[in-house]
CSV table of C-alpha atoms in Angstrom, one decimal:
chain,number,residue,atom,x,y,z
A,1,UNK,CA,-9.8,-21.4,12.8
A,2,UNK,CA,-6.6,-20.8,14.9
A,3,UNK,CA,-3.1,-21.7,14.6
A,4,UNK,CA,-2.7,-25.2,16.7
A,5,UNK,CA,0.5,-24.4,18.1
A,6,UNK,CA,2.4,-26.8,16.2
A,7,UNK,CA,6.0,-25.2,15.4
A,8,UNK,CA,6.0,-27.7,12.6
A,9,UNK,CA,3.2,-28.4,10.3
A,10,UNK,CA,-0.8,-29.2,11.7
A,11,UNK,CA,-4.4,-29.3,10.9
A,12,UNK,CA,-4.1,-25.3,9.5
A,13,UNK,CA,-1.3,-26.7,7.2
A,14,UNK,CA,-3.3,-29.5,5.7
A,15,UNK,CA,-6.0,-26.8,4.7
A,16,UNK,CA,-3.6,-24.7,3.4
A,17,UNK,CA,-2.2,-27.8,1.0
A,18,UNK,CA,-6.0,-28.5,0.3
A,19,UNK,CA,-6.8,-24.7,-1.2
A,20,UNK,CA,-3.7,-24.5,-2.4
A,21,UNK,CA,-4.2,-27.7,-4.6
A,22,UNK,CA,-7.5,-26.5,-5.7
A,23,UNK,CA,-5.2,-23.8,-7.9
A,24,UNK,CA,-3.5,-26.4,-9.5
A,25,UNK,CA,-6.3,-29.1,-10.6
A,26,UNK,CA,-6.5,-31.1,-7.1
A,27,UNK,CA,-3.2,-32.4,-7.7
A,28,UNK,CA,-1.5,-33.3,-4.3
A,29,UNK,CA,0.0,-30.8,-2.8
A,30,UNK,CA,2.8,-31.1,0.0
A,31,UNK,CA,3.5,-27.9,1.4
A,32,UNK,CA,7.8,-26.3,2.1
A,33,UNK,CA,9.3,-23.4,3.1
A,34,UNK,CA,10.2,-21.9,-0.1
A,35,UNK,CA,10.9,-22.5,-3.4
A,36,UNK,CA,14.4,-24.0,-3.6
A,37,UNK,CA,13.2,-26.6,-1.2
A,38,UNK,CA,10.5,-27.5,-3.4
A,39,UNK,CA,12.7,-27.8,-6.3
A,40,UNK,CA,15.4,-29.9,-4.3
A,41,UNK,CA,12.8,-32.2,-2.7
A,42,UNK,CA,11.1,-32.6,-6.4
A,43,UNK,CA,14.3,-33.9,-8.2
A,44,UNK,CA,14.9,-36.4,-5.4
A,45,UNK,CA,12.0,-37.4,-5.3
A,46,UNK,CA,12.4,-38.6,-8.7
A,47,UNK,CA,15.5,-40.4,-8.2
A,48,UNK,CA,18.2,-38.0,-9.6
A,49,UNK,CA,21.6,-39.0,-8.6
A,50,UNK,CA,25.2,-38.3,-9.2
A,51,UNK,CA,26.6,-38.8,-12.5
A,52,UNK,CA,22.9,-37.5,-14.0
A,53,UNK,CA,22.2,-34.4,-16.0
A,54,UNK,CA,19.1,-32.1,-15.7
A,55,UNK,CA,18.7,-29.2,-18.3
A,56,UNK,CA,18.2,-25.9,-16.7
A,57,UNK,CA,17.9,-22.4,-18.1
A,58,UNK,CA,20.9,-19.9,-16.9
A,59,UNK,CA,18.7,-16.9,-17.5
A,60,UNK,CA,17.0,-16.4,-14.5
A,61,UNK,CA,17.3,-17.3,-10.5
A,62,UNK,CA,20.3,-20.1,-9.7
A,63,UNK,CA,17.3,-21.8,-7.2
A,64,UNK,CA,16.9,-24.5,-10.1
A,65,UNK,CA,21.0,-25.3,-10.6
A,66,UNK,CA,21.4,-25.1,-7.0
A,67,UNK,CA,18.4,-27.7,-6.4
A,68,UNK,CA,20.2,-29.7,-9.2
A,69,UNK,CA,23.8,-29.6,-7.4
A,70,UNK,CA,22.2,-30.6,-3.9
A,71,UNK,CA,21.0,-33.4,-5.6
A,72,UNK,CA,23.8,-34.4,-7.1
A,73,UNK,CA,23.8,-34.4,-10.8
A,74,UNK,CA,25.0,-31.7,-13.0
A,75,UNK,CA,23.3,-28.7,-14.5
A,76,UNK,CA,23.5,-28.0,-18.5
A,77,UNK,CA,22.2,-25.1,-19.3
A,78,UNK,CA,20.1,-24.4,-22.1
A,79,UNK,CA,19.1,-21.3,-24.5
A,80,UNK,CA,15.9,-19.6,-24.3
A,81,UNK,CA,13.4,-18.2,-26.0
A,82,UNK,CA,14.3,-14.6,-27.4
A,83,UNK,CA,10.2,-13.3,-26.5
A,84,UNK,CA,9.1,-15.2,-24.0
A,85,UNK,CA,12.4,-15.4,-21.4
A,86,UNK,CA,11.2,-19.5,-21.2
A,87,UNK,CA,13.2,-22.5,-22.1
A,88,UNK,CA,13.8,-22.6,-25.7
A,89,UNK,CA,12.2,-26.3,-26.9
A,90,UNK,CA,14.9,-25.9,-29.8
A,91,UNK,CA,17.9,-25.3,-27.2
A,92,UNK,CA,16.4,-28.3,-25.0
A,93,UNK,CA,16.4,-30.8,-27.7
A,94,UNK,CA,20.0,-29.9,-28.3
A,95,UNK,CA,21.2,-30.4,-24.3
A,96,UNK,CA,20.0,-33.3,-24.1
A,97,UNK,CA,22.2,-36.2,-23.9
A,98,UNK,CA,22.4,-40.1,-22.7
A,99,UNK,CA,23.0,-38.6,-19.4
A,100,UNK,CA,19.8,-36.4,-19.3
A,101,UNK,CA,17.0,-37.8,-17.0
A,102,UNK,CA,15.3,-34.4,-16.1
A,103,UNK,CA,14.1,-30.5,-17.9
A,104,UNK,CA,13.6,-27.8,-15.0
A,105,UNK,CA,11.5,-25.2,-16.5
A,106,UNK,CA,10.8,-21.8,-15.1
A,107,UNK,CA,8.2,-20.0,-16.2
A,108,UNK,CA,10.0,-16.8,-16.2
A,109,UNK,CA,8.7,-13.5,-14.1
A,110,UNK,CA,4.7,-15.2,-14.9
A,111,UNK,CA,4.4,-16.0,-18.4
A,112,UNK,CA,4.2,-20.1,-18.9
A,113,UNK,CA,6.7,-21.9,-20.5
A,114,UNK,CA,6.1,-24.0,-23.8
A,115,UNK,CA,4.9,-27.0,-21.4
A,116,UNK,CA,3.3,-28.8,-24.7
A,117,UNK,CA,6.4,-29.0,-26.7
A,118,UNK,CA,8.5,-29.4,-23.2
A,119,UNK,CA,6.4,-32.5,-22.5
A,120,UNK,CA,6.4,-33.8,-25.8
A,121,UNK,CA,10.6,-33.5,-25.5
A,122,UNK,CA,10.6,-35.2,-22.4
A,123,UNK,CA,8.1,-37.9,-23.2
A,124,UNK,CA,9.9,-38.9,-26.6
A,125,UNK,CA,13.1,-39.6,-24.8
A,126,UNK,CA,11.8,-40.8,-21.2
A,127,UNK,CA,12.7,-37.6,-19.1
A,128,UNK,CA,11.2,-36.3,-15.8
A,129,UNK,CA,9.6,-32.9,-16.4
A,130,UNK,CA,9.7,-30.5,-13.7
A,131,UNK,CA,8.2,-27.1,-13.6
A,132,UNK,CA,9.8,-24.4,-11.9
A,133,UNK,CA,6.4,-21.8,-10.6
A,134,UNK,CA,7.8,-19.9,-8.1
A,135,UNK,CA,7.0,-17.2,-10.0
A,136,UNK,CA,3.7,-18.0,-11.9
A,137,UNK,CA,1.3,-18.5,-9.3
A,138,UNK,CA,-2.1,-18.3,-10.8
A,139,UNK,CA,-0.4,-18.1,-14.6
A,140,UNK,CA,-2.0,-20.8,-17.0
A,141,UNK,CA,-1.7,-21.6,-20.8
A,142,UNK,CA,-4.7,-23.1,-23.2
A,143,UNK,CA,-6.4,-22.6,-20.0
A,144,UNK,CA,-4.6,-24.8,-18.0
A,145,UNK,CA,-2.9,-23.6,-14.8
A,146,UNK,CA,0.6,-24.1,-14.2
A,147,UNK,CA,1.7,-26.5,-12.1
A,148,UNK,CA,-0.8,-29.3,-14.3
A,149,UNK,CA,2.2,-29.7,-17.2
A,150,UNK,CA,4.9,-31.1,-15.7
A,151,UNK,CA,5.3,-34.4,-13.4
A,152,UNK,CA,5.9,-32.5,-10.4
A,153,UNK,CA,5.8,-28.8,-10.0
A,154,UNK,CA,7.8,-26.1,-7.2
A,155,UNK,CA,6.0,-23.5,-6.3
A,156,UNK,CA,7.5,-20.8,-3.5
A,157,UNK,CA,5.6,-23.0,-1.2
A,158,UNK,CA,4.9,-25.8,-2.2
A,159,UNK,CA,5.0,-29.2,-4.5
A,160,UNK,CA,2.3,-30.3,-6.5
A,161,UNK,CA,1.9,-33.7,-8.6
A,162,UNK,CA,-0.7,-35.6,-9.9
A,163,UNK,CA,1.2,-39.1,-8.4
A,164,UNK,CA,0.1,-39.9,-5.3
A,165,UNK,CA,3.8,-41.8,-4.7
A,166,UNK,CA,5.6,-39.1,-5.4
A,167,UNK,CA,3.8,-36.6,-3.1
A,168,UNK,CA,4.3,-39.2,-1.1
A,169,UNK,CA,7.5,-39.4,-1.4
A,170,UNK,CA,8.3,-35.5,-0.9
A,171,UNK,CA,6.9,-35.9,2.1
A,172,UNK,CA,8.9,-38.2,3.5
A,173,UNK,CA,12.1,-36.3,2.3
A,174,UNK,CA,11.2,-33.3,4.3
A,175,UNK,CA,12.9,-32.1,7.8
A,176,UNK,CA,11.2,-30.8,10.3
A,177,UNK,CA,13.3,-27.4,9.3
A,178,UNK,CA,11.9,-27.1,5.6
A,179,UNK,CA,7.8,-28.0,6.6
A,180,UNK,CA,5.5,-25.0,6.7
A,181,UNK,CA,4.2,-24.1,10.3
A,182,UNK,CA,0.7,-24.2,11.0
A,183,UNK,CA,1.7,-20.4,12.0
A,184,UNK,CA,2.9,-19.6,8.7
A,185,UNK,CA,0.0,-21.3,7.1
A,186,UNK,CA,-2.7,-19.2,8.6
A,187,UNK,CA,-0.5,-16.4,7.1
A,188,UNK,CA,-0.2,-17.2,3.7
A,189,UNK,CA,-3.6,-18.4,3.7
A,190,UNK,CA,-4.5,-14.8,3.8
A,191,UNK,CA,-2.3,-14.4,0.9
A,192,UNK,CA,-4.0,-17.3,-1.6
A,193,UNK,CA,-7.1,-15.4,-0.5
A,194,UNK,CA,-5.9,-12.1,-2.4
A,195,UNK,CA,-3.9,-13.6,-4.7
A,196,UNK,CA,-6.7,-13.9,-7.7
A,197,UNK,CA,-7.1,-10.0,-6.7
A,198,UNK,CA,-3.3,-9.1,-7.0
A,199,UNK,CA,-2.8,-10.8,-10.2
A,200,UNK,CA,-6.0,-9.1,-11.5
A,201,UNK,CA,-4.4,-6.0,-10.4
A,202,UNK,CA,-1.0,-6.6,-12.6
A,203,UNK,CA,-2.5,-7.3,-15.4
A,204,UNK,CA,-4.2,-4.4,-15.4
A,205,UNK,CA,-1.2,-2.4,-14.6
A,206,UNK,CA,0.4,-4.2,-17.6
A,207,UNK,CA,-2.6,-3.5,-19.7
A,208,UNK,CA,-1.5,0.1,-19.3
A,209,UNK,CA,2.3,-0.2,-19.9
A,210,UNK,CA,1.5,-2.2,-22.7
A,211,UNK,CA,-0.7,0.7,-24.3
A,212,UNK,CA,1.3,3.5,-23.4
A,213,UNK,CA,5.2,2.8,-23.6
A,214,UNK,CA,6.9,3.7,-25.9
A,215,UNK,CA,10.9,3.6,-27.0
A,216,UNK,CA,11.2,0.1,-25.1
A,217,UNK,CA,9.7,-3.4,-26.0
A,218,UNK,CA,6.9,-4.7,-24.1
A,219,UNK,CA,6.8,-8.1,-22.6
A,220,UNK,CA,5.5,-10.4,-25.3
A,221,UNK,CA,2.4,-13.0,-24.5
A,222,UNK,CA,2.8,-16.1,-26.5
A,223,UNK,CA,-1.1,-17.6,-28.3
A,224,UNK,CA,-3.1,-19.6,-24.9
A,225,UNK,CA,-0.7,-17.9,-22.6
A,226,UNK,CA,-1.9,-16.1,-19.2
A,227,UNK,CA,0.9,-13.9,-17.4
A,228,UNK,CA,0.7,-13.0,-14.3
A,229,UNK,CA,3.5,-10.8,-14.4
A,230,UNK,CA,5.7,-11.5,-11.3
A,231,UNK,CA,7.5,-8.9,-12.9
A,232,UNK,CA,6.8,-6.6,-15.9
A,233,UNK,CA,10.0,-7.0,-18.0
A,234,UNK,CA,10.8,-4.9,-20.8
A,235,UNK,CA,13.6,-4.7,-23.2
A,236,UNK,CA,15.7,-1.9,-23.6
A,237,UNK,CA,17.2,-1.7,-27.2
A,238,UNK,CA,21.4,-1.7,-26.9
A,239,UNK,CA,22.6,-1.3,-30.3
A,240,UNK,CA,26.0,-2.5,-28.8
A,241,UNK,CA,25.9,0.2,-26.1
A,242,UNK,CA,25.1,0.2,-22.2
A,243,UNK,CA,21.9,1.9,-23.1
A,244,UNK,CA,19.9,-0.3,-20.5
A,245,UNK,CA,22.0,0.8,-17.8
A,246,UNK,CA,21.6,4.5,-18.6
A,247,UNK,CA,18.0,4.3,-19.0
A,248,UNK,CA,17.5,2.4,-15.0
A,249,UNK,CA,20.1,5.1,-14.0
A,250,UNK,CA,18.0,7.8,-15.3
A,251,UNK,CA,15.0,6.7,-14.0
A,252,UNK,CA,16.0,6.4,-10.5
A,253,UNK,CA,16.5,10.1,-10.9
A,254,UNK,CA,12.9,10.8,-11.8
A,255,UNK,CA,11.9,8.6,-8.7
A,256,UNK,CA,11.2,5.1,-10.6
A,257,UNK,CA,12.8,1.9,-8.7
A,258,UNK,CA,13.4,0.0,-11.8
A,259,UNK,CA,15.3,-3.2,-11.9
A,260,UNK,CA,17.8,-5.5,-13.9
A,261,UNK,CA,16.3,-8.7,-13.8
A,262,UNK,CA,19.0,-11.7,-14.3
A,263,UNK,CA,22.3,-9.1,-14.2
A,264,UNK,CA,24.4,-11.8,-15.3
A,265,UNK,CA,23.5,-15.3,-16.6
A,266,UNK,CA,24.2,-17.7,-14.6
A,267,UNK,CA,26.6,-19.9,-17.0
A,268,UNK,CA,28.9,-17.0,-16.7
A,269,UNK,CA,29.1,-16.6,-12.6
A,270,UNK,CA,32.4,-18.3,-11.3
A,271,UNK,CA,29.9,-20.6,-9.2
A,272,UNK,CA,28.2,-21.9,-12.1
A,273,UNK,CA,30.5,-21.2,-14.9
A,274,UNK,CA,30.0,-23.5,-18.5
A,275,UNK,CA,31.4,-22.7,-21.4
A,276,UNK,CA,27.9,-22.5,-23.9
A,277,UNK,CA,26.3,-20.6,-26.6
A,278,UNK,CA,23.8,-18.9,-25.3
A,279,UNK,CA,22.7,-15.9,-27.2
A,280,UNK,CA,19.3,-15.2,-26.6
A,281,UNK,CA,20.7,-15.5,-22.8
A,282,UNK,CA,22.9,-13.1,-23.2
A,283,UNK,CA,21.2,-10.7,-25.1
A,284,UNK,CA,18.3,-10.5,-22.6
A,285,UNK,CA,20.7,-10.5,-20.0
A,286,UNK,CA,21.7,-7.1,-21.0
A,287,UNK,CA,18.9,-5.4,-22.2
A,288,UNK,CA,16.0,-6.8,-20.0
A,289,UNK,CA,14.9,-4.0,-17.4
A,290,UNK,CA,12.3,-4.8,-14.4
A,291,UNK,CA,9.5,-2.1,-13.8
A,292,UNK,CA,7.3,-1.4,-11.0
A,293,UNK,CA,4.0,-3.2,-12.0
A,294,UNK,CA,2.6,-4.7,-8.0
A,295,UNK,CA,-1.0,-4.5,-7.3
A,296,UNK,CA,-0.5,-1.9,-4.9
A,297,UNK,CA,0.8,1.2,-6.8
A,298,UNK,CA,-1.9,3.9,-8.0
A,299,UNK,CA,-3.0,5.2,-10.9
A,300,UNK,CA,-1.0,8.0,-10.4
A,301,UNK,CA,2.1,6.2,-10.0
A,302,UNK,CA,1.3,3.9,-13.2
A,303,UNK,CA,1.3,7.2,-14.9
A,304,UNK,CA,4.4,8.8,-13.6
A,305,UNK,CA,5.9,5.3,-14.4
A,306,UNK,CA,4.9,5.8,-17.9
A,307,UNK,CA,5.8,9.7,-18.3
A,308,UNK,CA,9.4,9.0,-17.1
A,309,UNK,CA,10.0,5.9,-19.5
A,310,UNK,CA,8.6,8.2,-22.7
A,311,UNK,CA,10.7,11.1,-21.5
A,312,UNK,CA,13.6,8.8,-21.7
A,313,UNK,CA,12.4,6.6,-24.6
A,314,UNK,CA,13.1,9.2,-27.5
A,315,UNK,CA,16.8,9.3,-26.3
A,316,UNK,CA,17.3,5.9,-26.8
């Protein structure tokens, strides 16, 4: 089929919501730009206004507190999880006041946040439950598939729900600038096409990290989960020094483009700043360290990969 020539969204469009909503259990699918739109459009759709607070995590992307503040209610930050990088449930409960009406939670570089105990939270004190995917395409837990936990769901390009009103809703929210062209559908139609290929591809890149590292932890997978790993996370051990820093440093000189994930949480950037507790967040903000794991390197780059991180790992 070709592109329509619609510069907003047309027929192509429409199929791209249809497959992509056969990822995500049939639930309706309304399809955006990108993924801060999705998240923006999802909380008001749901009604949140000024003088409302919806619990975010600071460790990660500020798409979620920014979606929050163009809505008009305030952020609060919670802790996460020390394995996972998710929303703590613990930490939740504790944010949550008279004022709460909403939880945003990411499921952090592909691994699933603890939707169960998340939904149980939110269902035991009446709050909105919004799942941030726009990095867990194609990630599931108890062999569900993201996107199915939450009451509405932001993906990268798109929002899912299982309410027809609210889809409905999102849609009518949407300018012509943040709708998906029938151009860019036919495009990233080609990318839902590879993408059960990609993530196969990770995880098999993972399988080998996993396996072979040493001198660094490797990304923890929680019982029921399936990562996708957006990005293969590791922790570098600090003992108090800037060991994390050194090791990325020194693995750029042996050719490896490895990354620091969140380089500072967000509850301590002068945008966002909040004066929490959040030690898990800080922790993994300093130690966390991002390495090559997309579905196009080769096996002889997974190897170097793994070479250079040993080398390093017994200086640590």
């Amino acid at each position: 089929m070709k592109p329509s020539g619609s510069v907003v969204e047309g027929s192509l469009v429409t199929v791209f919501e249809k497959e992509f909503a056969d990822l995500v259990g049939g639930r309706h699918c309304v399809a955006v730009q990108e993924g801060h739109t999705a998240l923006r459009l999802s909380l008001v759709a749901l009604g949140v206004v000024p003088g409302d607070e919806v619990i975010v995590p600071s460790y990660g992307p500020a798409a979620a507190v920014e979606a929050v503040r163009l809505a008009g209610a305030t952020p609060v930050f919670a802790d996460i999880d020390a394995h996972t990088f998710c929303l703590d449930p613990d930490a939740v409960a504790a944010a949550i006041s008279w004022r709460t009406v909403a939880i945003v939670a990411g499921h952090r570089f592909g691994h699933p946040a603890p939707m169960r105990r998340l939904a149980e939270l939110a269902r035991a004190h009446g709050l909105a439950l919004v799942e941030d995917a726009s990095e867990a395409c194609g990630a599931g837990l108890d062999r569900e598939p993201v996107g199915t936990f939450g009451v509405l769901a932001a993906f990268s390009l798109a929002v899912v729900t299982e309410d027809p009103r609210l889809a409905r809703r999102v849609r009518e929210l949407r300018t012509p600038e943040v709708r998906l062209t029938d151009e860019s559908a036919v495009a990233w139609r080609g990318e839902l096409e590879r993408l059960a290929g990609f993530a196969a591809r990770r995880r098999a890149n993972a399988r080998v990290f996993d396996s072979a590292l040493k001198g660094v932890h490797i990304p923890h997978v929680a019982a029921g989960a399936r990562h996708v790993y957006h990005r293969y996370v590791v922790r570098v051990p600090g003992n108090g020094r800037p060991d994390r820093d050194a090791f990325a440093r020194a693995l750029a000189t042996r050719g490896v483009d490895a990354g620091i994930p969140v380089p500072t949480p967000l509850h301590r950037i002068p945008a966002f700043r909040m004066p929490v507790d959040l030690p898990h967040t800080e922790r993994a903000a300093a130690e966390t360290l991002s390495l090559p794991v997309h579905p196009l390197l080769t096996e002889r780059e997974v190897e170097r990969i793994v070479s250079a991180c040993n080398a390093l790992g017994g200086l640590l």
